[in-house]
mmCIF file of C-alpha atoms in Angstrom:
data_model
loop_
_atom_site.group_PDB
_atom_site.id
_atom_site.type_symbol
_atom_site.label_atom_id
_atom_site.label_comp_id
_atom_site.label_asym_id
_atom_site.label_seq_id
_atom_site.Cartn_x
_atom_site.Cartn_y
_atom_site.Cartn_z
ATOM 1 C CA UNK Y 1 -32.058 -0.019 -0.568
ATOM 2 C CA UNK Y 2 -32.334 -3.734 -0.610
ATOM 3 C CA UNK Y 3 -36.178 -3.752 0.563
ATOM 4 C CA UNK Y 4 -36.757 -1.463 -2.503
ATOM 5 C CA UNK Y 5 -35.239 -3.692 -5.005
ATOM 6 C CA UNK Y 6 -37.254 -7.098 -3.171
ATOM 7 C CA UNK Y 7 -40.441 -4.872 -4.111
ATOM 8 C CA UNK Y 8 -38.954 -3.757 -6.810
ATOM 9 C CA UNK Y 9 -38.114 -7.410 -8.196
ATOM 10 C CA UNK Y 10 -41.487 -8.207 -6.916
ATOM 11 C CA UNK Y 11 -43.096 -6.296 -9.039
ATOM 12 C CA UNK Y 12 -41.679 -6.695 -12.090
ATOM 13 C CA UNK Y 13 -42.003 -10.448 -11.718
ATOM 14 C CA UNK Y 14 -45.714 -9.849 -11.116
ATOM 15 C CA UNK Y 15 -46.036 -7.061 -14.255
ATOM 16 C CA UNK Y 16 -44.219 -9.867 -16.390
ATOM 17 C CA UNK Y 17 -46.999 -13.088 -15.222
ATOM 18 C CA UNK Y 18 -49.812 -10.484 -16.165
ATOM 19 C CA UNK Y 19 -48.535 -9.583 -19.287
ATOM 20 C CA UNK Y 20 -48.247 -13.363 -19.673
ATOM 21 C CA UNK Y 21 -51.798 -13.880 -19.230
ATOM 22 C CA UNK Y 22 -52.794 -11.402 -20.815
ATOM 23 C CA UNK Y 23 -50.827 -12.550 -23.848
ATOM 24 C CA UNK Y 24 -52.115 -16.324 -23.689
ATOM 25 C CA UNK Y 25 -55.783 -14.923 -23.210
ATOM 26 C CA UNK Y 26 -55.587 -12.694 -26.201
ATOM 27 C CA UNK Y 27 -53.946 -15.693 -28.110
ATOM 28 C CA UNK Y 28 -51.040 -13.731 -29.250
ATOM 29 C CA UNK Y 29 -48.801 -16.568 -28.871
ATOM 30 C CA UNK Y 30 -49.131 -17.042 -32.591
ATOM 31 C CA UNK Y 31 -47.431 -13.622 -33.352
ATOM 32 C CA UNK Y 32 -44.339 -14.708 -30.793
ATOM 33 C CA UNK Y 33 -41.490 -16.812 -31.993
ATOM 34 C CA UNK Y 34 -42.094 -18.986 -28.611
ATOM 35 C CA UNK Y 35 -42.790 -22.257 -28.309
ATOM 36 C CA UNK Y 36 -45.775 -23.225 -26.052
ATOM 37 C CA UNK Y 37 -43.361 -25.955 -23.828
ATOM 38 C CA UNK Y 38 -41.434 -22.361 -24.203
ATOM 39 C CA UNK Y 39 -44.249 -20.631 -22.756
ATOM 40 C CA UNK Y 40 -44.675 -23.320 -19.839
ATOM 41 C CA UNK Y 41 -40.671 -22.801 -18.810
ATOM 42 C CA UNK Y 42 -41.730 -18.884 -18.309
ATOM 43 C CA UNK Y 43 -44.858 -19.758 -16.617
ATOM 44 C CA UNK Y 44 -43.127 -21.877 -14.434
ATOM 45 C CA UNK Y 45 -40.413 -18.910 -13.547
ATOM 46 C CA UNK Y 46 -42.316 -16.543 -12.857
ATOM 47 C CA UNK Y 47 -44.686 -18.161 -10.418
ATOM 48 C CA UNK Y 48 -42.095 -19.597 -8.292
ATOM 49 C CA UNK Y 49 -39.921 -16.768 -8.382
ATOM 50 C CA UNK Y 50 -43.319 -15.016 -6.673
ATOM 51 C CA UNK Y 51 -43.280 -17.684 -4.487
ATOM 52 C CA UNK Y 52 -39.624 -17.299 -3.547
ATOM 53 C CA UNK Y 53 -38.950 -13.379 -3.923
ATOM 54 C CA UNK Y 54 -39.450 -13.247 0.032
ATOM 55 C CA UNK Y 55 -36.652 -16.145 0.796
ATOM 56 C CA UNK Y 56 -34.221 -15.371 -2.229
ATOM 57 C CA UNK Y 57 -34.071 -11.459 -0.606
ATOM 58 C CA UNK Y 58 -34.111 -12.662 3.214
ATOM 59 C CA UNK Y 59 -31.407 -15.484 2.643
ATOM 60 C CA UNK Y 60 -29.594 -12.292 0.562
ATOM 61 C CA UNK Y 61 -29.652 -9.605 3.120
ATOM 62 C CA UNK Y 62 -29.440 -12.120 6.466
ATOM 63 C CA UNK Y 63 -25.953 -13.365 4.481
ATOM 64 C CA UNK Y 64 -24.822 -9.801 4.468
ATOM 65 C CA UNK Y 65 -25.944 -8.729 7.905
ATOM 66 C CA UNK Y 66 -24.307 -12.170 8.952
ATOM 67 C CA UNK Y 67 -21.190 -10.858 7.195
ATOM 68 C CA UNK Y 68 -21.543 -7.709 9.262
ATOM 69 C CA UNK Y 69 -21.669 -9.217 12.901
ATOM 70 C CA UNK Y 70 -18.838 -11.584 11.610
ATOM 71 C CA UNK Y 71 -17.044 -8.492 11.271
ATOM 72 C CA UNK Y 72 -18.067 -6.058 13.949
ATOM 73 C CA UNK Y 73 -19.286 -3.749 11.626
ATOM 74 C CA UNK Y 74 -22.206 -2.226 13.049
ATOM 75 C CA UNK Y 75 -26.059 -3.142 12.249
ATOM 76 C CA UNK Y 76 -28.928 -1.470 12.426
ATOM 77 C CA UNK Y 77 -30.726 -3.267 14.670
ATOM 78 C CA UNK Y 78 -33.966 -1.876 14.496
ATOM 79 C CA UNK Y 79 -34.102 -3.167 10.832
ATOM 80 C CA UNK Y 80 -33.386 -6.895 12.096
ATOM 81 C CA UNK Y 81 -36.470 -6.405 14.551
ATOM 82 C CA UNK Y 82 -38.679 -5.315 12.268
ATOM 83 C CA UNK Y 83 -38.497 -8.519 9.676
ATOM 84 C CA UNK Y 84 -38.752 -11.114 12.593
ATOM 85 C CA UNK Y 85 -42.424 -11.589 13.364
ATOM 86 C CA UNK Y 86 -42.773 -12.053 16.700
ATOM 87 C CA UNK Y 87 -43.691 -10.142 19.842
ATOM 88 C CA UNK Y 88 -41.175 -6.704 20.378
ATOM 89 C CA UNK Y 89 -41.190 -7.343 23.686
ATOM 90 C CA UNK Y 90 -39.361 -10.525 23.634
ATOM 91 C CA UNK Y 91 -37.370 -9.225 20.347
ATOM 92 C CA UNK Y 92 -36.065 -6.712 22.699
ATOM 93 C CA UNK Y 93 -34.447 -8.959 25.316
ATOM 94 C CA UNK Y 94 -32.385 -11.177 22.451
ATOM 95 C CA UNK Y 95 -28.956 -10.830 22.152
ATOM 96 C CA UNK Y 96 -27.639 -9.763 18.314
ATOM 97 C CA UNK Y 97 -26.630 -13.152 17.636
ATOM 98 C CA UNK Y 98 -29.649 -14.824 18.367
ATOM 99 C CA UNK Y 99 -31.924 -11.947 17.284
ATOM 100 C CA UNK Y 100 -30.075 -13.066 13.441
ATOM 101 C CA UNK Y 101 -30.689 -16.633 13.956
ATOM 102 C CA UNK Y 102 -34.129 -16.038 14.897
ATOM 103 C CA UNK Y 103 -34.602 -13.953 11.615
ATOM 104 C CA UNK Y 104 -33.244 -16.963 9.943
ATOM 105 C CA UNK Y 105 -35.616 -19.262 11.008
ATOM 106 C CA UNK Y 106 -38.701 -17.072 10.888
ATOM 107 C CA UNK Y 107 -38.080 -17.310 6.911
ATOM 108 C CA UNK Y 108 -38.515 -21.294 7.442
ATOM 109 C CA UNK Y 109 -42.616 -21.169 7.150
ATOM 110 C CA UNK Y 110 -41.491 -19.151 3.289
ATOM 111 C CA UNK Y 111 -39.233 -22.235 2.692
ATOM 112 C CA UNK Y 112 -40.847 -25.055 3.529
ATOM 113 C CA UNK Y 113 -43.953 -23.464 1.276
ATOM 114 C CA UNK Y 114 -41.817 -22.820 -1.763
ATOM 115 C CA UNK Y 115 -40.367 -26.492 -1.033
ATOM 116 C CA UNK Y 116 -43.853 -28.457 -0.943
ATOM 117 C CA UNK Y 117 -44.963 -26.659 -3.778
ATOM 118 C CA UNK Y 118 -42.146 -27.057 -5.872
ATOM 119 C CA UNK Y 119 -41.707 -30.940 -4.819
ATOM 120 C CA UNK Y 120 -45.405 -31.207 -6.231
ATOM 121 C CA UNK Y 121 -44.754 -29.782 -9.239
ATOM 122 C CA UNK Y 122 -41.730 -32.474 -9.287
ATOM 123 C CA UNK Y 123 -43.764 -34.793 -8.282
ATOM 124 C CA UNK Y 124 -46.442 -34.954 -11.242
ATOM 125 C CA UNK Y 125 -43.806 -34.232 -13.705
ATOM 126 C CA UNK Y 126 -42.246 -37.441 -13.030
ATOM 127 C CA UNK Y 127 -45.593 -39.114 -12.879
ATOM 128 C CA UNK Y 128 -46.519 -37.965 -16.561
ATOM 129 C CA UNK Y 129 -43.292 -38.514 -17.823
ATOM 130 C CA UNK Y 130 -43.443 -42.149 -16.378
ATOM 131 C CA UNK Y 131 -47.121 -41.900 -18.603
ATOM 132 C CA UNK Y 132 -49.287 -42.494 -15.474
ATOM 133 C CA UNK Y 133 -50.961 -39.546 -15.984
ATOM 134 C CA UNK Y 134 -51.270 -39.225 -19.892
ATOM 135 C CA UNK Y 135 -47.720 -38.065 -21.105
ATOM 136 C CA UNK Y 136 -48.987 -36.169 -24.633
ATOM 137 C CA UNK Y 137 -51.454 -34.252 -23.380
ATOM 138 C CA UNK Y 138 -50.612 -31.842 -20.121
ATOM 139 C CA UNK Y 139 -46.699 -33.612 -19.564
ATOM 140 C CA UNK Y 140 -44.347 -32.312 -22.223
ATOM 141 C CA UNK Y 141 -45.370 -28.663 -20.603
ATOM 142 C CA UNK Y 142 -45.829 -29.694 -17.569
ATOM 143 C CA UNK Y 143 -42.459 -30.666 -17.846
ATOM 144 C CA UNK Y 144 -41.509 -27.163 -18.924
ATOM 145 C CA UNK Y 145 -43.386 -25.367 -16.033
ATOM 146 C CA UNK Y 146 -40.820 -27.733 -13.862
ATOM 147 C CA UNK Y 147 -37.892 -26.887 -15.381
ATOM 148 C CA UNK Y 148 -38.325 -22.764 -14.974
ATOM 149 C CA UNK Y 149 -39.843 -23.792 -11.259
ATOM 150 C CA UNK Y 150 -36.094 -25.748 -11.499
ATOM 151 C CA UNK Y 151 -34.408 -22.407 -11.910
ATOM 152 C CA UNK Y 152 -35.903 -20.310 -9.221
ATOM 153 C CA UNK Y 153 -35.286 -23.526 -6.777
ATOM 154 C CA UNK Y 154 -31.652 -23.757 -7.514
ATOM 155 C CA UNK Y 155 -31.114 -19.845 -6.216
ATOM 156 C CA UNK Y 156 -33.520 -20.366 -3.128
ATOM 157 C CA UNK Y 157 -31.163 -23.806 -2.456
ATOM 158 C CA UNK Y 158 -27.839 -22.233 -3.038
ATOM 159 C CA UNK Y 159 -29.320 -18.940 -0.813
ATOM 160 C CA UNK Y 160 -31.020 -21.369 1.649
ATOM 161 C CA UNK Y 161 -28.127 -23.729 2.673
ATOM 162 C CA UNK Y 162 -25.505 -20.741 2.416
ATOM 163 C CA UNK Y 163 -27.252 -18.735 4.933
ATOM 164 C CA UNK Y 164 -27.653 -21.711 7.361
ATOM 165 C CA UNK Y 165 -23.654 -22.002 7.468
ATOM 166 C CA UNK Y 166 -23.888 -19.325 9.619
ATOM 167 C CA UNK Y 167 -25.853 -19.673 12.725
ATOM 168 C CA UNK Y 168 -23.067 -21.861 13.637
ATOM 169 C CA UNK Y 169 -20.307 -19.395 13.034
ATOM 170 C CA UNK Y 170 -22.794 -16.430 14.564
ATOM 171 C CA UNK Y 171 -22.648 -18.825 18.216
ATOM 172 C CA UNK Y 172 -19.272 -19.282 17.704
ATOM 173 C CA UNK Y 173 -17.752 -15.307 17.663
ATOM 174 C CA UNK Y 174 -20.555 -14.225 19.989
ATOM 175 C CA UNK Y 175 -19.141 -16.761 22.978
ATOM 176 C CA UNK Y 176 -15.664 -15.671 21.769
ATOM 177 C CA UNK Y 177 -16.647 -12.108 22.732
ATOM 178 C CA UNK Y 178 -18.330 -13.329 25.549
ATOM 179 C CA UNK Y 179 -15.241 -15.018 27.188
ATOM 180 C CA UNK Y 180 -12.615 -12.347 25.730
ATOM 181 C CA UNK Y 181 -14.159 -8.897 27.384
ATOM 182 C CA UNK Y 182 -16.545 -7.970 29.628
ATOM 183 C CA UNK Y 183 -20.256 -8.847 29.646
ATOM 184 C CA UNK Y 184 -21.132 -5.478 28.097
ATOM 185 C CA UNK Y 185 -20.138 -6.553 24.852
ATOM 186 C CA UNK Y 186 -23.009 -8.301 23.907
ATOM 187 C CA UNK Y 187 -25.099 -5.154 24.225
ATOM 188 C CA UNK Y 188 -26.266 -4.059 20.662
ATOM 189 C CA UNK Y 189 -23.817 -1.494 19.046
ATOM 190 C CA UNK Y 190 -27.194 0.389 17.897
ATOM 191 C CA UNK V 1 -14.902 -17.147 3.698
ATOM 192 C CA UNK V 2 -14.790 -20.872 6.177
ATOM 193 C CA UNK V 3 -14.326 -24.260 5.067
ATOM 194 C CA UNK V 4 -18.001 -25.352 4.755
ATOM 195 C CA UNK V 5 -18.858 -22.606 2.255
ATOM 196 C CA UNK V 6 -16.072 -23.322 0.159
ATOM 197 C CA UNK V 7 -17.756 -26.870 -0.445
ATOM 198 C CA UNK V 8 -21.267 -25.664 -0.850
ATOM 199 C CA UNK V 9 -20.017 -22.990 -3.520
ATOM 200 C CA UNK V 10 -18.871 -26.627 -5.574
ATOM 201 C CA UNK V 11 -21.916 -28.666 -4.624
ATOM 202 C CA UNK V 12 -24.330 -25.600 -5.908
ATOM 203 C CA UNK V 13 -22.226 -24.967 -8.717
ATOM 204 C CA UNK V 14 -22.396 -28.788 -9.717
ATOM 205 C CA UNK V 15 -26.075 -28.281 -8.994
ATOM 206 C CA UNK V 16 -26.548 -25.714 -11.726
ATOM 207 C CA UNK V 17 -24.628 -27.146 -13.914
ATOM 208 C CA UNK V 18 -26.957 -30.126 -13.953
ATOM 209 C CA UNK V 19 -30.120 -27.776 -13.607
ATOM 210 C CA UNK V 20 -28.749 -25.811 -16.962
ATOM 211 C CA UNK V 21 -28.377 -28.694 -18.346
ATOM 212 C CA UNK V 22 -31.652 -30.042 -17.392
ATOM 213 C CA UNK V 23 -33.516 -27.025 -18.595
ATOM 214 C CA UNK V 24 -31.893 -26.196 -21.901
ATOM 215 C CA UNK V 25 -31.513 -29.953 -23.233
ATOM 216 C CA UNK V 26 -35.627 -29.664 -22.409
ATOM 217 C CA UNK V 27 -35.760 -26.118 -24.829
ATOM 218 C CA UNK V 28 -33.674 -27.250 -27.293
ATOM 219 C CA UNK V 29 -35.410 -30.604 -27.509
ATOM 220 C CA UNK V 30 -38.785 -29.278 -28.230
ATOM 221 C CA UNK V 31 -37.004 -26.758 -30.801
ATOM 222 C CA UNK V 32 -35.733 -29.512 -32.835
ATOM 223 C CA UNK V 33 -38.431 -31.780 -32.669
ATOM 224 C CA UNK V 34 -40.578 -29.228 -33.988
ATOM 225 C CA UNK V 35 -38.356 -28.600 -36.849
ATOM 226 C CA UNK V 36 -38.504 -32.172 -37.786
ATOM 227 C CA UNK V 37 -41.971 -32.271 -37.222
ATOM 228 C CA UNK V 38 -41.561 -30.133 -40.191
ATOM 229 C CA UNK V 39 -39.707 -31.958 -42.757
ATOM 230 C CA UNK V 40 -41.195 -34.594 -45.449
ATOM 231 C CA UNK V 41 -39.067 -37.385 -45.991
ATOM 232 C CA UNK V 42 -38.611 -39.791 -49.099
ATOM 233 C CA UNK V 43 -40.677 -42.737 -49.161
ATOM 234 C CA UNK V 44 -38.559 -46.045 -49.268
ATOM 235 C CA UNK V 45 -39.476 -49.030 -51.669
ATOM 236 C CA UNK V 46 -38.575 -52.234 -48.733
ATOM 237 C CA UNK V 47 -39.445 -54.806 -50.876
ATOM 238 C CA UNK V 48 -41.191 -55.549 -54.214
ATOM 239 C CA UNK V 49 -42.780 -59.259 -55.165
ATOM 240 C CA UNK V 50 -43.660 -60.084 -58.343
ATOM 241 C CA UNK V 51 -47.142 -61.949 -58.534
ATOM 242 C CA UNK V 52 -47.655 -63.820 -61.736
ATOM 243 C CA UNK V 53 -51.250 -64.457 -61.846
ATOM 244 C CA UNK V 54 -52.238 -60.660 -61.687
ATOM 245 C CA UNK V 55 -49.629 -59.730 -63.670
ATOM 246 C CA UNK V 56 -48.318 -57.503 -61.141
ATOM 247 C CA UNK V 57 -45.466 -56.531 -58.609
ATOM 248 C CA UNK V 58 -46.288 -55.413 -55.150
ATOM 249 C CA UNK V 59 -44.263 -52.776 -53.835
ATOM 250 C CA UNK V 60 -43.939 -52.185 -49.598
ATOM 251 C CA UNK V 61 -43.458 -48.239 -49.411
ATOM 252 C CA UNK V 62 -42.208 -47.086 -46.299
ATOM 253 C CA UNK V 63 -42.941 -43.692 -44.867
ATOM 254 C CA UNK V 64 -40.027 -42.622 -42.982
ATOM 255 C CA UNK V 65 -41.145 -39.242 -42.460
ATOM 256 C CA UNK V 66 -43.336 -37.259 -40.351
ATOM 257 C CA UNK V 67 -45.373 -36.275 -42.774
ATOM 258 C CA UNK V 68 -48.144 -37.811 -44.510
ATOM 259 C CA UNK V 69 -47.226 -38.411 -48.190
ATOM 260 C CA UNK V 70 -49.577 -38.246 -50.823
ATOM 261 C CA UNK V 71 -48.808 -41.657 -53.948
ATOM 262 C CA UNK V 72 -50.231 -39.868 -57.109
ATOM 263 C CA UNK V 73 -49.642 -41.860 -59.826
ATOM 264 C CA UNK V 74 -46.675 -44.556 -61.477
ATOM 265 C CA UNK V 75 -44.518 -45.119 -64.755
ATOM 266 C CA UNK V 76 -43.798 -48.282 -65.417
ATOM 267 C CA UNK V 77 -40.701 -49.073 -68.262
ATOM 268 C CA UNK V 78 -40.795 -52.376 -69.733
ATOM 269 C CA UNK V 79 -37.005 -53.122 -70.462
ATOM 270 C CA UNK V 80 -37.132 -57.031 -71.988
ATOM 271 C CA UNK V 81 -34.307 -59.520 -71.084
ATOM 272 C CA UNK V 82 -32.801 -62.164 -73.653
ATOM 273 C CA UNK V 83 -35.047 -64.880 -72.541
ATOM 274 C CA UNK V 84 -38.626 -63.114 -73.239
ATOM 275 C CA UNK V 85 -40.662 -62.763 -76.470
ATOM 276 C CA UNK V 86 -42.222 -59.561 -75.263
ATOM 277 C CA UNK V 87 -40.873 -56.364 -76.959
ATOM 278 C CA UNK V 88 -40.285 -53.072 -74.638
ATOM 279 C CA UNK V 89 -42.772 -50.599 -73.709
ATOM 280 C CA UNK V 90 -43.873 -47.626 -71.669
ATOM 281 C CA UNK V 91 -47.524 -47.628 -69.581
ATOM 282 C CA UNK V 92 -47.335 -43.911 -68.320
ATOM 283 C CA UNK V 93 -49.025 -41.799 -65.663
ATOM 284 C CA UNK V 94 -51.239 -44.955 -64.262
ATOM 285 C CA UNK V 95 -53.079 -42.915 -61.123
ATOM 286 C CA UNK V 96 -52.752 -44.382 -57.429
ATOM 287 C CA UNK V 97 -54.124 -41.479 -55.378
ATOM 288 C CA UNK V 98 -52.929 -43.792 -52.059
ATOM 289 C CA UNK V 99 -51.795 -42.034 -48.906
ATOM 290 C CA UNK V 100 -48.529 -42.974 -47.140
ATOM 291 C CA UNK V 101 -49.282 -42.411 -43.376
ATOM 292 C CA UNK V 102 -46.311 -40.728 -41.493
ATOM 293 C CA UNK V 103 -43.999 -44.092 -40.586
ATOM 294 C CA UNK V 104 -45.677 -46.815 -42.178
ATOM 295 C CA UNK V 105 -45.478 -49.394 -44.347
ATOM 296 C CA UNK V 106 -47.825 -49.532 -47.441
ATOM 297 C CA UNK V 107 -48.475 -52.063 -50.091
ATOM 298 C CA UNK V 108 -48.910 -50.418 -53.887
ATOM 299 C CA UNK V 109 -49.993 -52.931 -56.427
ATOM 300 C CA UNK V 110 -48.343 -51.890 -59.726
ATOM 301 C CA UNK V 111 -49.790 -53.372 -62.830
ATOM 302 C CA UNK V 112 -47.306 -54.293 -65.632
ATOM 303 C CA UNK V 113 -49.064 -53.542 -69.320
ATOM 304 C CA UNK V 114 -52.657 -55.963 -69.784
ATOM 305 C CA UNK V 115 -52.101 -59.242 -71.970
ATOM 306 C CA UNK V 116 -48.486 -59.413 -72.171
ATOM 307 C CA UNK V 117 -46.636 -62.539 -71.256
ATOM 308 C CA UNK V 118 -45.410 -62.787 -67.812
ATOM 309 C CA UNK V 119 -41.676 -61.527 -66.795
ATOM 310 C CA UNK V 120 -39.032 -63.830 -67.327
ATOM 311 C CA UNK V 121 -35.537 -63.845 -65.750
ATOM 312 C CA UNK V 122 -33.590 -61.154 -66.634
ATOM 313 C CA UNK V 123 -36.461 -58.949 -67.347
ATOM 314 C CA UNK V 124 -36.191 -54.906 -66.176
ATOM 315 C CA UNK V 125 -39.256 -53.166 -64.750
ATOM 316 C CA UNK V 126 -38.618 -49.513 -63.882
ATOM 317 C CA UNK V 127 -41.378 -48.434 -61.845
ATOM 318 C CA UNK V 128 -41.193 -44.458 -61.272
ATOM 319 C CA UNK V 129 -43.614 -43.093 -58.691
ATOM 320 C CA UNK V 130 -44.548 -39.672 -58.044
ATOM 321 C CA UNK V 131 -45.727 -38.314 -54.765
ATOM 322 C CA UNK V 132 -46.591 -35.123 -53.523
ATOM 323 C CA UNK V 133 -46.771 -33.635 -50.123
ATOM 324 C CA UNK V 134 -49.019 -30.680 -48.446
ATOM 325 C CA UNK V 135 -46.038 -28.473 -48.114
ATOM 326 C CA UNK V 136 -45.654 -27.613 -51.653
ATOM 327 C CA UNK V 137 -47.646 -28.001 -55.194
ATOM 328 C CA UNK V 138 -44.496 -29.598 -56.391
ATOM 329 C CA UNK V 139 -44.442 -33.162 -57.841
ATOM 330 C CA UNK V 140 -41.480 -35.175 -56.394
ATOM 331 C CA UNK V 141 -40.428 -39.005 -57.981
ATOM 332 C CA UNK V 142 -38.900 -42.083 -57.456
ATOM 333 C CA UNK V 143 -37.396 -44.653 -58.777
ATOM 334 C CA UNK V 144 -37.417 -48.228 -58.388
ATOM 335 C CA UNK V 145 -35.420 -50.758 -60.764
ATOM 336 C CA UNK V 146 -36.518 -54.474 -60.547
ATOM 337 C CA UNK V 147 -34.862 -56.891 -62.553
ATOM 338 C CA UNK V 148 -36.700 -60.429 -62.483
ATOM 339 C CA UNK V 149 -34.394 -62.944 -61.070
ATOM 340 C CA UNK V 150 -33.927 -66.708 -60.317
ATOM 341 C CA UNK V 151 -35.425 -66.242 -57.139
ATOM 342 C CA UNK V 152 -39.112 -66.899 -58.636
ATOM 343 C CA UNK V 153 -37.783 -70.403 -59.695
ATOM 344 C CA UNK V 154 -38.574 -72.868 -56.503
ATOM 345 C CA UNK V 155 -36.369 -73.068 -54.386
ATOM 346 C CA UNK V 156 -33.080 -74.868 -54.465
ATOM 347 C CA UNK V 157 -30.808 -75.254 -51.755
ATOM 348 C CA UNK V 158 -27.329 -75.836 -52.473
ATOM 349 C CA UNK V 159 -25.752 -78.677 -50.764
ATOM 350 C CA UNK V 160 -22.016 -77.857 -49.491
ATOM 351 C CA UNK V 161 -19.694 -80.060 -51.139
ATOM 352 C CA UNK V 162 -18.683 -83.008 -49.022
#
């Protein structure tokens, strides 16, 4: 269900920046009531939501499965397994707890991408609105692109630091169930 | 829900706030700068100077607008005061063709009527100017009373009274 709506997001976010170009080759934008700085706030959008559909829909379904363990409701493990990349073998010896936190932080290479790019675009926004870089000519839309790349940051950041508040609580119940019952607790309720 | 999350729902709802904020101020300040971008303004007579040797007044004509203004031609009433000899008239439809550039400051030279004697105190000029601008074939005016005063007289200072 949720993997079908991250392609299905995914796709309509792509559909959308083709019909954008599309639209700005044809010239078009004279028949829309947009604006071009307009324009430069949806261009911005929809390429970092691209960028980010991968984190906004990991951070989404690792809070949920996070939920899940929190509440001894039972995951399907195999799922977990197959979004971490890294070698089954060693997959297959991790406890839940730190099979989820390992999820968590194989979504860090998707972050810190989205991050650099977007701190970029930051970056020579504030260098053409300080005019170092010729304000009139590429700034007032450049400025637009970083206000739509703004948007699509703000969910990854609210996503992001939410889902890293629970590694700690993750640790926390699994040594609780480790000290409370027997050993054979930790073994995967598959 | 723990402690921790409860604070980073405020922080990240403080942090759209200010992104919202961020992005539609941006929006709707290219929406209504493009309006006004859009609008012809009034030109403004600053200052006017009355030359004596040409016979003329010089008027400073401000542009306040964003849009270029087109001077096409000025009406000058001569209204006489009680210490001229010259009798009233009307020099009408005198052409300019002078463009007002978009927020500056431009110097029309208004000639009063050819071998009349020049203005004495109390004298009434009433200079109407019409202008047009490229967003309509109308033809809008102005007005611009100047009454000749002392002021031409050199200058005395009064002393304060001791």
């Amino acid at each position: 269900m949720n993997l079908n709506a991250e392609r299905l997001v995914w796709s309509l976010m792509l559909i959308l920046l083709l019909a954008f170009i599309v639209v700005q080759v044809l010239g078009l934008i004279l028949l829309w009531p947009l604006l071009p700085e307009d324009w430069a706030f949806l261009a911005g959008l929809l390429i970092f939501w691209l960028l980010a559909n991968k984190l906004l829909f990991g951070y989404g379904q690792f809070i949920q499965v996070a939920e899940r363990f929190l509440a001894d409701v039972s995951i399907n493990v195999e799922d977990v397994r197959a979004k971490v990349h890294h070698p089954a073998e060693w997959l297959e010896s991790l406890a839940l707890g730190s099979l989820l936190t390992a999820w968590l932080h194989d979504l860090d290479k998707y972050r810190y991408t989205f991050y650099a790019t977007y701190l970029v675009v930051a970056l020579f926004t504030m260098l053409t609105k300080f005019n170092l870089l010729g304000y009139n000519l590429v700034g007032n839309y450049l400025e637009g692109a970083f206000w739509g790349a703004s948007v699509v940051a703000f969910l990854v950041l609210a996503l992001d630091l939410t889902a890293h508040t629970y590694p700690a609580d993750i640790l926390a119940h699994a040594e609780e169930a480790l000290s409370s019952e027997a050993p054979s607790t930790t073994e995967l309720p598959a | 829900m723990s402690q921790k999350r409860v604070w980073l729902l405020l922080f990240v709802a403080l942090l759209g706030l200010f992104i919202g904020f961020g992005a539609g101020g941006y929006l709707t300040a290219n929406r209504v700068a493009t309006a006004m971008e859009q609008i012809p303004a009034s030109p403004i007579v600053l200052d006017t100077a009355y030359d004596k040797e040409q016979n003329q007044l010089a008027l400073s004509m401000f542009n306040p607008g964003p849009i270029p203004l087109r001077l096409e031609s000025y009406t000058v009433t001569f209204t006489p005061g009680s210490e001229t000899k010259e009798a009233a008239y009307v020099i009408s439809e005198i052409p300019v063709q002078l463009t007002l550039p978009p927020f500056e400051v431009v110097t029309v030279s208004v000639n009063l009527k050819e071998h009349t004697e020049e203005l004495a105190v109390g004298d009434l000029v009433t200079i109407s100017i019409f202008y047009t601008h490229p967003l309509s074939p109308d033809v809008y005016s102005i007005i611009h009373p100047y009454t000749q005063g002392a002021s031409e007289a050199p200058a005395s200072t009064p002393t304060p009274a001791q």
